XYZ file of C-alpha atoms in Angstrom:
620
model
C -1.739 -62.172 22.563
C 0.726 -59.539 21.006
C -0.218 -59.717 17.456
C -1.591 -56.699 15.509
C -4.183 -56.916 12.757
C -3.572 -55.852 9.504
C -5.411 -52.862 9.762
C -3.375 -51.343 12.434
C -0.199 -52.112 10.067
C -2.089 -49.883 7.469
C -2.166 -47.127 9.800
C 1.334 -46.945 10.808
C 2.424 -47.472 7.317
C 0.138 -44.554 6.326
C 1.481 -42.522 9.518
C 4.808 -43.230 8.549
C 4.290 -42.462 4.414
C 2.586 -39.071 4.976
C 5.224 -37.722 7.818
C 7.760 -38.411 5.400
C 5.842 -36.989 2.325
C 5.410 -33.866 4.344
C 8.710 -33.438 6.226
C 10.796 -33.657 3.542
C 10.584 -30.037 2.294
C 12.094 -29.056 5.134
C 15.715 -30.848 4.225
C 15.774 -29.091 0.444
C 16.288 -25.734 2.136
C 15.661 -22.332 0.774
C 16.503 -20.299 -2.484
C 17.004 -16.819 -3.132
C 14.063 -15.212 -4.577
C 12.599 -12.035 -6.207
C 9.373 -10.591 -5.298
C 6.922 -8.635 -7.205
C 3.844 -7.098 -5.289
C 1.418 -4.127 -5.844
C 3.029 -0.814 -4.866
C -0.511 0.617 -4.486
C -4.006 -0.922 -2.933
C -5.543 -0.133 -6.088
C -3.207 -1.892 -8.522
C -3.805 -5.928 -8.638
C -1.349 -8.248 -9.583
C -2.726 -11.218 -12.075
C -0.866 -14.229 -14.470
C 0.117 -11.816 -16.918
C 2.937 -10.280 -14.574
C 4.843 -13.671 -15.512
C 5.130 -12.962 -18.831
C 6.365 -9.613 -18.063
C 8.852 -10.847 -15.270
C 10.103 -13.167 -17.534
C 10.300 -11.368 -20.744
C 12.617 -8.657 -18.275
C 15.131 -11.405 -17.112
C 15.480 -13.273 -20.858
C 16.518 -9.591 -22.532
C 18.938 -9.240 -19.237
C 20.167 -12.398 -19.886
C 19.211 -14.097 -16.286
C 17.904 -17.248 -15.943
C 15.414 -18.262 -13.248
C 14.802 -21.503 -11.983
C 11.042 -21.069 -12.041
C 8.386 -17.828 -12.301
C 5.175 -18.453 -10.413
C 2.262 -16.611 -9.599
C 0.880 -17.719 -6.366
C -2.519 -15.608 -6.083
C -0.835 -12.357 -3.961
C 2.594 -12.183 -6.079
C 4.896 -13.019 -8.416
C 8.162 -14.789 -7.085
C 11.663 -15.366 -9.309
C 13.685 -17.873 -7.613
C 17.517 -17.946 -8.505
C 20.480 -20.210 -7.891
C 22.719 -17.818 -6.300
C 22.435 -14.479 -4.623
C 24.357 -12.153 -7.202
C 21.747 -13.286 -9.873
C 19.181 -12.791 -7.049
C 20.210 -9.147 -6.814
C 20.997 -8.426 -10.051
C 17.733 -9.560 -11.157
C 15.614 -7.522 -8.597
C 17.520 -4.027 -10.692
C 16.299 -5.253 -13.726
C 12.732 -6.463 -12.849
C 12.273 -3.146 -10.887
C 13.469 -0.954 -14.177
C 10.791 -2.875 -16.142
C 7.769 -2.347 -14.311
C 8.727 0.907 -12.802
C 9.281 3.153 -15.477
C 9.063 5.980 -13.008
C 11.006 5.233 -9.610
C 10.121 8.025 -8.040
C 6.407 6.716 -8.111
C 6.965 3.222 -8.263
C 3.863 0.963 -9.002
C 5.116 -1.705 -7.913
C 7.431 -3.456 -5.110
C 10.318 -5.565 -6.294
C 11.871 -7.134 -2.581
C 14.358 -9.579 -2.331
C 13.041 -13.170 -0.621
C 13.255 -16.468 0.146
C 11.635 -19.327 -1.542
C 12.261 -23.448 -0.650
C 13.611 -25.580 -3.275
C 11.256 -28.645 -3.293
C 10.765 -30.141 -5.860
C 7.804 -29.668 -8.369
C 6.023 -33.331 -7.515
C 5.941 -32.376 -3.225
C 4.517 -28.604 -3.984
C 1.883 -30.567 -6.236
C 0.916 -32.379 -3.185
C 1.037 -29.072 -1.524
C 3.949 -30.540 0.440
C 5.088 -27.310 1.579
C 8.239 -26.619 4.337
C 7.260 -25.168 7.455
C 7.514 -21.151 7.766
C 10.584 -19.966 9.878
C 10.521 -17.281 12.154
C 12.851 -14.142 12.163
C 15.657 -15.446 14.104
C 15.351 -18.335 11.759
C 15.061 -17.064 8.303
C 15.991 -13.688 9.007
C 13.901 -10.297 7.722
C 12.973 -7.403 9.263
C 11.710 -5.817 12.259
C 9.375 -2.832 13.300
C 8.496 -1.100 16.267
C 5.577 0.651 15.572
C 3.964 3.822 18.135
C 0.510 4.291 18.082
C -0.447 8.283 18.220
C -3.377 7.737 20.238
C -3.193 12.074 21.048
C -4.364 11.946 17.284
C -7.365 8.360 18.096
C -8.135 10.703 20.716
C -8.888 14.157 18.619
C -10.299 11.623 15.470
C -13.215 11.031 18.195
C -13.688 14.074 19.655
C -14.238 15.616 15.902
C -16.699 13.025 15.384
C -18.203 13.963 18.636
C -18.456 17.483 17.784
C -21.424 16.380 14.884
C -22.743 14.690 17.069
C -23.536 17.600 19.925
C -24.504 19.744 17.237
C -27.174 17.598 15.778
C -28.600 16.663 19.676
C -29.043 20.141 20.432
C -30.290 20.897 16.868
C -33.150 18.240 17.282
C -33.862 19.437 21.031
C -34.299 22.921 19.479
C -31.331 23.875 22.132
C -29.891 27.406 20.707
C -26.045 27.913 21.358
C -23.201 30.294 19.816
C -20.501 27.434 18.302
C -18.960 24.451 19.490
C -15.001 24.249 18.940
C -12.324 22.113 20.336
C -9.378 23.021 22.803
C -7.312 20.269 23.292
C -8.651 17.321 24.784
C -11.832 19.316 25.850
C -15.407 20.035 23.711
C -16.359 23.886 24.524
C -19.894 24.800 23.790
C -21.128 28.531 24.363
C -24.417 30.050 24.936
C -26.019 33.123 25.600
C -28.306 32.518 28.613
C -28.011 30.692 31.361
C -31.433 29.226 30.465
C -30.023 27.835 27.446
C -27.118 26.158 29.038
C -29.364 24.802 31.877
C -31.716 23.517 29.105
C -28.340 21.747 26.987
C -26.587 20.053 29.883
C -28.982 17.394 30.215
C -29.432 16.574 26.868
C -25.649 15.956 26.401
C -25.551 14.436 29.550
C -27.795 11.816 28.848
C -26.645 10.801 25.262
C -23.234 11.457 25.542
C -22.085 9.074 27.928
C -18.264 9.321 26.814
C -18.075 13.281 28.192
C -18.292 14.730 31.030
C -19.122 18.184 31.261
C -18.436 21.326 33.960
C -19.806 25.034 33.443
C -17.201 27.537 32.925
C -17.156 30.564 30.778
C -15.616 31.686 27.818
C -12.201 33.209 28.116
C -11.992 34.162 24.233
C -13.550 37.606 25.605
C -17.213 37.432 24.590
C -17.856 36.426 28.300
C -20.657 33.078 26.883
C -21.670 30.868 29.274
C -19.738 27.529 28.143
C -20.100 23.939 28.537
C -17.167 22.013 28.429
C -16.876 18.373 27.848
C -13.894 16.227 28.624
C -13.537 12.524 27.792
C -13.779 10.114 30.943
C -10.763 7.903 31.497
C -13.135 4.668 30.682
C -13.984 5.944 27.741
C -10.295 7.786 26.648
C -8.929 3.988 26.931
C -11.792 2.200 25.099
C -10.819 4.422 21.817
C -7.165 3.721 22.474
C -7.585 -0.007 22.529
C -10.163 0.070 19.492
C -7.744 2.234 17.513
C -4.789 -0.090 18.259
C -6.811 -3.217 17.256
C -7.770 -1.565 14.301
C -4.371 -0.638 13.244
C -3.880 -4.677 13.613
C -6.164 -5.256 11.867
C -5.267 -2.467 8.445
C -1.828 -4.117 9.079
C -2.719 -7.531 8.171
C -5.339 -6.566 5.609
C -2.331 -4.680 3.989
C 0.666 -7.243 3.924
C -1.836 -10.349 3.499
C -2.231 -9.344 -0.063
C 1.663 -8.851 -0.442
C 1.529 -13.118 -0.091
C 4.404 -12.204 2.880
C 4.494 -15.812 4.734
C 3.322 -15.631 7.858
C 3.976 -11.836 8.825
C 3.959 -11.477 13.004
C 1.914 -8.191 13.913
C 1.216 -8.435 17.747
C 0.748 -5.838 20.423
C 3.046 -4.650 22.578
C 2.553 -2.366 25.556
C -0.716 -0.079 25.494
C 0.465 1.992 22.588
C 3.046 -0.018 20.710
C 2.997 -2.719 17.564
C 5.806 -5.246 16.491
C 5.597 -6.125 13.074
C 7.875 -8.664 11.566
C 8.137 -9.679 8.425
C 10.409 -13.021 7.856
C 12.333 -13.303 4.357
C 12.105 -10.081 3.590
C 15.310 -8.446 3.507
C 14.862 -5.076 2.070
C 13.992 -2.779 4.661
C 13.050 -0.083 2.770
C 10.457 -1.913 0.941
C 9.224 -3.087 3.945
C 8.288 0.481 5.102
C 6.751 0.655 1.733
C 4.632 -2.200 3.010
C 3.347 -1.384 5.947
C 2.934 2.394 5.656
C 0.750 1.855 2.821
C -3.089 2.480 3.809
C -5.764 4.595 3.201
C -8.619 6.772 4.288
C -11.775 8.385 2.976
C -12.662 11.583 4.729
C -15.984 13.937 3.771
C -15.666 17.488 4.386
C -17.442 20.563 3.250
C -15.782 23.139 0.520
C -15.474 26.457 1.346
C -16.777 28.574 -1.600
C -16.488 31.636 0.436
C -14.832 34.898 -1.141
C -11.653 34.701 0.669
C -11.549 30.545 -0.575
C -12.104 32.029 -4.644
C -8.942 34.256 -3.123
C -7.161 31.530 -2.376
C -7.570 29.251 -5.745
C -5.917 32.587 -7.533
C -2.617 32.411 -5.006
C -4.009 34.258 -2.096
C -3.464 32.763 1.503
C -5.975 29.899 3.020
C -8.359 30.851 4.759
C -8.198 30.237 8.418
C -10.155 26.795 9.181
C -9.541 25.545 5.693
C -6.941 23.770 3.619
C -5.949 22.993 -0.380
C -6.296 20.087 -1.894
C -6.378 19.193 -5.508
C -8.719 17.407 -7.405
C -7.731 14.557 -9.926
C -6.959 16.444 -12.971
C -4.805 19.191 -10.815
C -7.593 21.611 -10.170
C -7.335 23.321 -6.973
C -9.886 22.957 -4.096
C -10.311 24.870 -0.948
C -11.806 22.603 1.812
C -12.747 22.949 5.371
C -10.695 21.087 7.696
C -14.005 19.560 10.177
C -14.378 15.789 8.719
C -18.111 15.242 8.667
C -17.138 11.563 7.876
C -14.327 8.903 7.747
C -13.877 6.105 6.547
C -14.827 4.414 10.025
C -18.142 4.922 9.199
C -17.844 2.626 5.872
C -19.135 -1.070 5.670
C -18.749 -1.715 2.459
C -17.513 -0.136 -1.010
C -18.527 -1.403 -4.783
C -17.817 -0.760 -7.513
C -20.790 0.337 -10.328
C -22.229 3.132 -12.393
C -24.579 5.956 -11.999
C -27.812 7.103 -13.359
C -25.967 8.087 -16.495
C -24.289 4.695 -16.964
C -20.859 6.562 -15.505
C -18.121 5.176 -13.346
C -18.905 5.105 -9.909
C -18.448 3.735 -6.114
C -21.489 2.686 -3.847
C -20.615 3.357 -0.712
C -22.700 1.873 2.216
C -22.594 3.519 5.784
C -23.424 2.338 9.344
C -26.200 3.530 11.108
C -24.481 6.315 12.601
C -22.472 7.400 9.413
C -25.965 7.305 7.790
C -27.301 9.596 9.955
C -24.671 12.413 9.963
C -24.846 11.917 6.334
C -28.511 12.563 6.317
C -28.289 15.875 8.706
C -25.766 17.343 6.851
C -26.874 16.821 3.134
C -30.364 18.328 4.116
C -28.366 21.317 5.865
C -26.033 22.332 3.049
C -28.488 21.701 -0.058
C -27.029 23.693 -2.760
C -23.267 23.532 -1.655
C -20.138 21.380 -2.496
C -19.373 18.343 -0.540
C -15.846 16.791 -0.989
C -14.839 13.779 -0.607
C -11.019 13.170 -0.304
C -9.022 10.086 -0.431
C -5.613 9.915 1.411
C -2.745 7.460 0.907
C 0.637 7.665 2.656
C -0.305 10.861 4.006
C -1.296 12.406 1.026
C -5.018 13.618 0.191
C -6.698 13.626 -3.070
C -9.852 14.641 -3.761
C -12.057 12.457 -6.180
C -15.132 14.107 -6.215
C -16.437 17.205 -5.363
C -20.192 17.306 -6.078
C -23.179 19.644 -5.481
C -25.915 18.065 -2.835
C -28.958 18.311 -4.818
C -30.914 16.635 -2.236
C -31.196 15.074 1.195
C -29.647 11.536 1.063
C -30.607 9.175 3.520
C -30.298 5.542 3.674
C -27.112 5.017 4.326
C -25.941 4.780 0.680
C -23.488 6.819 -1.045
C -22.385 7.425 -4.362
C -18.834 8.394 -5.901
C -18.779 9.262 -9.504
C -17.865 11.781 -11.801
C -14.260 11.757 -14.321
C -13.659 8.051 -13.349
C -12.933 5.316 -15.124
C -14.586 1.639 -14.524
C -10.984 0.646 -13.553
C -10.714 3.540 -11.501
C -13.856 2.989 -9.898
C -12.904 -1.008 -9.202
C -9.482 0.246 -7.428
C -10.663 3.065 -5.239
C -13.224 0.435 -4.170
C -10.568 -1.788 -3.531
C -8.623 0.438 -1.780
C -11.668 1.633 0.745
C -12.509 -1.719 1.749
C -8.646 -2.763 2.995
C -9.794 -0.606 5.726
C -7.636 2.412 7.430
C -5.496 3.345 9.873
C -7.828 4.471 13.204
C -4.624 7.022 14.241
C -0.896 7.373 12.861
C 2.030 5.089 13.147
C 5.351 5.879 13.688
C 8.087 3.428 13.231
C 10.812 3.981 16.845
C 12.892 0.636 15.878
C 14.002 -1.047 13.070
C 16.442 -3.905 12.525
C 17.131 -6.473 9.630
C 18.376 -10.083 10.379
C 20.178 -11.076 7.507
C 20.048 -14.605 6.029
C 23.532 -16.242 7.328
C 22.363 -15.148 11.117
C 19.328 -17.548 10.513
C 20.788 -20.124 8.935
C 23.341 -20.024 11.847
C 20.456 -20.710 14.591
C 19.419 -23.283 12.454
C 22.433 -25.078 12.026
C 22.959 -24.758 15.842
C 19.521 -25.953 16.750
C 19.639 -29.100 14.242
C 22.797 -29.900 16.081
C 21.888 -29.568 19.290
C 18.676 -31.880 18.674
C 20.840 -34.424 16.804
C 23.554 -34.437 19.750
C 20.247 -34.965 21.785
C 18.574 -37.693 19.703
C 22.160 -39.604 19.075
C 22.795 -39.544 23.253
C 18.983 -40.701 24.370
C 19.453 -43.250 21.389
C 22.691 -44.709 23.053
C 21.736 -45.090 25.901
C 18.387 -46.775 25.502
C 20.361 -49.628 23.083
C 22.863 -49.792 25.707
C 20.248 -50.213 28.323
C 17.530 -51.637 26.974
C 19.431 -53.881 24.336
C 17.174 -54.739 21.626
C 13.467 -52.736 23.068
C 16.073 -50.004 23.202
C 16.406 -50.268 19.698
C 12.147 -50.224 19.196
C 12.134 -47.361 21.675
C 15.091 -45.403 19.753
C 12.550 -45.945 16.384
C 9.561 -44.962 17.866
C 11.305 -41.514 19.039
C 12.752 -40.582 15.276
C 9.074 -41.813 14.453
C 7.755 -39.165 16.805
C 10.151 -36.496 15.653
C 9.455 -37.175 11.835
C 5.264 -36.769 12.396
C 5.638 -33.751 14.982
C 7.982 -31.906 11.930
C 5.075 -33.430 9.418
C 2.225 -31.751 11.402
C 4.040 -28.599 11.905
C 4.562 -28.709 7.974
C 1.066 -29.383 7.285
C -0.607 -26.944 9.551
C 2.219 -24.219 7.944
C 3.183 -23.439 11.658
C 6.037 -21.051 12.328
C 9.369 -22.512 13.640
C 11.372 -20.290 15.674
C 14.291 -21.096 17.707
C 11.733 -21.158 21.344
C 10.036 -24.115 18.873
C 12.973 -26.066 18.421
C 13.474 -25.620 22.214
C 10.229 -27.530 22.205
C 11.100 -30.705 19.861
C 14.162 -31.132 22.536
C 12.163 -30.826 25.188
C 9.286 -33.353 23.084
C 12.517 -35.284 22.557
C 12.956 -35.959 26.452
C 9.294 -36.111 27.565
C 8.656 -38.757 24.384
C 11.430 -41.369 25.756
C 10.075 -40.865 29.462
C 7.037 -43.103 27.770
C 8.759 -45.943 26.440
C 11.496 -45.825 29.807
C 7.428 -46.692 31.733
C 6.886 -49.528 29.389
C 10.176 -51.041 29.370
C 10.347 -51.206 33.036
C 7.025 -52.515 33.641
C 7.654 -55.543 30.877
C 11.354 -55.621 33.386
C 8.740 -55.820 36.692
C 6.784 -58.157 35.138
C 9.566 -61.162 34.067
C 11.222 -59.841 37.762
C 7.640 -61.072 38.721
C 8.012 -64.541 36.996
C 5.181 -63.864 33.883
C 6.418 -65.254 30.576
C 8.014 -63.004 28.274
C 4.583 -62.902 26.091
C 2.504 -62.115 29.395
C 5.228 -59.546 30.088
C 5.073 -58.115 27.132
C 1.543 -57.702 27.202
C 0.907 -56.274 30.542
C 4.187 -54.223 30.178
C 2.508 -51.545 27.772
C -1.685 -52.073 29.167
C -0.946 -51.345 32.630
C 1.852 -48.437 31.676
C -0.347 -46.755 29.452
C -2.687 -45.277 32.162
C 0.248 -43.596 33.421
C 1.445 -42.375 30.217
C -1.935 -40.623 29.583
C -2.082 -39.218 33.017
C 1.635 -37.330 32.837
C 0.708 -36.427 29.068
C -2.506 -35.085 29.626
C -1.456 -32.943 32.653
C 1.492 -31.743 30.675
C -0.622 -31.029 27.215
C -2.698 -28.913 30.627
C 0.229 -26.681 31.169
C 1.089 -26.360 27.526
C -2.577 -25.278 26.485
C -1.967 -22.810 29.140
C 0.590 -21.344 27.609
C -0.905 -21.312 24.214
C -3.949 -19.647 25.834
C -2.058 -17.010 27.328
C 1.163 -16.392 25.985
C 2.290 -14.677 23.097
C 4.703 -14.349 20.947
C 7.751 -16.769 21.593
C 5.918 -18.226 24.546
C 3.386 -19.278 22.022
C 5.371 -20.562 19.254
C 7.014 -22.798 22.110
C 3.639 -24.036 23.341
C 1.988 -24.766 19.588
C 4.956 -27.075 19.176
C 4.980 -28.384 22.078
C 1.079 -29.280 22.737
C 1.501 -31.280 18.998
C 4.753 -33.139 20.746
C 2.659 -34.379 23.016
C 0.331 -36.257 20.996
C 2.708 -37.562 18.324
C 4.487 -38.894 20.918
C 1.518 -40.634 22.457
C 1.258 -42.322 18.886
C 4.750 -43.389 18.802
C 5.532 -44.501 21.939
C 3.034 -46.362 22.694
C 0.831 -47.277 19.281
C 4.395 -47.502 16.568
C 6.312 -49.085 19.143
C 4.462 -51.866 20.319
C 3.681 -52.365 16.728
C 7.659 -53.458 16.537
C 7.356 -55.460 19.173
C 4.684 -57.245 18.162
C 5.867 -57.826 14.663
C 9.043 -58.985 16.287
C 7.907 -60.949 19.256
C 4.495 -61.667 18.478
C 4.481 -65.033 16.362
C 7.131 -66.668 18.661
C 4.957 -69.015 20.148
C 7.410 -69.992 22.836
C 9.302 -67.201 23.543
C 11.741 -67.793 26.466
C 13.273 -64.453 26.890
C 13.365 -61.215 25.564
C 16.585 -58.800 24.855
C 15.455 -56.008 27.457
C 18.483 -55.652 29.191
C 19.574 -57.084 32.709
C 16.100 -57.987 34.751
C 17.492 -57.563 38.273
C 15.710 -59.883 41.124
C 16.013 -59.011 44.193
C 18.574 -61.318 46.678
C 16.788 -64.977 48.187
């Protein structure tokens, strides 16, 4: 009656092999480390770094425990934290010759100190969150004034090409602030425009007015509608999410939070890594690709001898340090890019294929086949800083959608700038409002305080249920460090990230776990108070209290996947752990423990009483 097959032995054995494979990372702690990342989208880290990394620290005379390269970076770890930093000055002096353009970033981080056999079997501790590990943390503002002008730029292409292909004369479009101004001469050709715009601009909405520059036009002026204004303030926010992860994914930092926070606000945290300076390195790094027309007008020749800009225009050099006098209306960005390869040209040169969406394709279309004959320049910009790359002469309309950059490249070159276009960019500037570090002995703090407080827990549930419950005290007592030891496995495997709301959660797993086998062991108690024989008690003890055990789980795993669906942040680190509590506890409680029982119990053919405690009967 309570005898398991073999087969069910296998399982728990398996259970119990596998959360101890994967849990024990977590008890060898963590090292301190050296990191060594690209400085630059374009520059790629490969095996060879290793060599270099460790060729630095043997002529320094410091001796690592291990160099790896793990696919995004190449990490040094060290025995103690004076090596740690004195190795960071000399790795940084041998791959940044120049420090005032450094190629590369050299942080300081933390690495675990499993052995080689568990990270063979990819036995890996779990990630811990800032108030854990410590690292730093940003507050990020969003300029959406600047999301807000990016569009209305675009938008001004756009009005000039409607009206253009409705053969709708006016005198100039400009913009004033948040507003789109377009003159005319006639009131005919005002009434004749305002429809048009009307009707395929759908983001505007336009009023008459005149022109108070002087000339006295008839004007059309177009103003963003609130709908719309907040649609390109939530797209450029998501974006700058999204350029955010793209950019510290391939810095290998573990598990990097980069949430939103308010309508106009990011938090970006980056656990382990404790230089904050490097950090801003990190995240600040992105890039853009803007196409603009140059001005080879008379007063721009002016300016490339030392006379003043033009009005409308600005300098920018090309690579090689040759002056360029652009106009500051962006016919493209890089918004309008899907993809970027590298190749070569007809002439078996160095070049990028770009490939445009539809709209990007057809701006790029109109304006090649308006300015055949002139310069079109197309400028790359990277922590605020533009470049030109190429500068060449439209021969042609180009249509299609794709787009070629060549010219005084080189096939590396070409690869990078690729690269570097495809990351993605920044939809409107970031400004970093708040900054702190949490240092390494703060974390370890929290954890030492949380690992007590769950062991005080554990060590008073576990006392009481042997004092209690006697000897199924002691089975319930295993079954709960069983729980504990898969729910730290899973979280292990599935490279969740503990914070101190998740250890919160194993107590409160902790609690909700013994609630199961406190069901069982009174039901077996009911059952002898009944008169059943201990084997018959047994039995119906854990089939008739497992219907209630699922019900209370599966309305609390409810509320939990509630909270995973809808919070963020702490609130979801607490529910991951949580939700996973619940079902390792539903294995050990109920599955592991009776598995004890039986193997204790279950060949006693006549079993006259079980240790379970005092079975009170109620008075004759």
């Amino acid at each position: 009656m309570n005898r398991y097959p073999l087969w069910k032995y296998l399982i728990i054995a398996a259970a119990l092999l596998i959360g101890l494979i994967y849990t024990l990372p977590n008890f060898f702690g963590e090292a301190p480390a050296v990191q060594l990342s690209s400085g630059k989208a374009t520059l790629k880290l490969d095996s060879s770094a290793v060599a270099r990394v460790e060729a630095a620290l043997q002529q320094a005379g410091l001796k690592a425990d291990f160099v790896e390269f793990d696919g995004n970076s190449v990490r040094a770890r060290f025995d103690s934290t004076d090596t740690q930093i004195k190795a960071r000055d000399v790795i940084a002096r041998a791959v940044n010759p120049d420090p005032a353009d450094p190629s590369y970033i050299v942080a300081l981080n933390l690495v675990s100190r499993s052995p080689q056999w568990l990270r063979s079997l990819h036995a890996n501790p779990m990630f811990l969150g800032l108030d854990l590990r410590g690292g730093v943390h940003f507050l990020m503002q969003v300029d959406m004034k600047a999301a807000i002008t990016q569009k209305l730029d675009g938008l001004t292409v756009d009005i000039r090409t409607l009206l253009r292909d409705k053969d709708v004369r006016h005198s100039g479009i400009r913009r004033e602030g948040d507003s789109l101004i377009v003159r005319f001469r006639d009131e005919a050709a005002r009434n004749a425009a305002r429809p048009v715009l009307t009707d395929r601009l759908a983001d505007l909405v336009w009023r008459d007015a005149t022109d108070t520059g002087g000339s006295g036009d008839l004007t059309l002026v177009g103003t963003l509608n609130p709908a719309s204004a907040r649609a390109i303030q939530d797209q450029a926010l998501k974006q700058n999410i999204t350029t955010l992860h793209n950019r510290i994914n391939e810095l290998g930092v573990a598990e990097p939070v980069i949430q939103q926070q308010g309508i106009d606000r990011v938090v970006v945290q980056l656990p382990g890594v404790q230089d904050t300076a490097k950090a801003k390195d990190i995240i600040g790094r992105t890039a853009t690709l803007e196409v603009r027309m140059v001005d080879d007008s008379t007063e721009a020749q002016a300016a490339l001898a030392g006379g003043p800009v033009p009005f409308g225009t600005e300098r920018y050099l090309e690579r090689g340090g040759v002056p360029l006098i652009v106009k500051r209306q962006v016919v493209l960005t890089g918004d309008n890019l899907t993809d970027a390869q590298p190749g070569f040209d007809e002439n078996h040169e160095a070049a990028v294929h770009l490939t445009l969406d539809a709209r990007g394709a057809r701006i790029f279309k109109d304006v090649t086949r308006e300015n055949v004959g002139k310069r079109m320049a197309i400028l790359l910009f990277e922590k605020g800083k533009g470049e030109v790359v190429t500068a060449p002469v439209i021969r042609g309309e180009i249509g299609g959608g794709r787009v070629q950059i060549s010219g005084r490249m080189t096939s590396e070159e070409a690869a990078d700038t690729a690269l570097l276009l495809r990351a993605g960019s920044l939809a409107a500037p970031m400004e970093i409002i708040e900054e702190r570090t949490v240092g390494p002995s703060l974390g370890a703090e929290n954890i030492e305080m949380g690992f007590k407080s769950l062991v005080y827990g554990f060590g008073a549930i576990a006392v009481f249920m042997m004092l209690y419950y006697q000897l199924f005290g002691v089975f319930s007592t295993l079954a709960l460090a069983v729980n504990l030891l898969l729910l730290v496995a899973v979280l292990s495997m599935l490279q969740a990230t503990l914070t101190l709301p998740g250890i919160a959660a194993i107590a409160l797993t902790l609690g909700m776990a013994i609630d199961s086998n406190v069901l069982i062991n009174e039901r077996v108690r009911e059952e002898l108070r009944n008169g059943s024989a201990p084997q018959t008690a047994i039995h119906a003890g854990y089939e008739h209290a497992w219907a209630t055990i699922l019900d209370s789980n599966v309305t609390t795993l409810i509320a939990g996947l509630a909270l995973l669906a809808f919070g963020s942040g702490p609130v979801k680190g607490f529910a991951v752990v949580h939700c996973l509590g619940i079902l390792t506890s539903m294995f050990s409680a109920v599955f592991f423990s009776r598995g004890l029982v039986n193997l204790w119990y279950g060949r006693q053919k006549k079993l006259k009483s079980v240790s379970i405690g005092q079975v009170w009967k109620p008075q004759a």
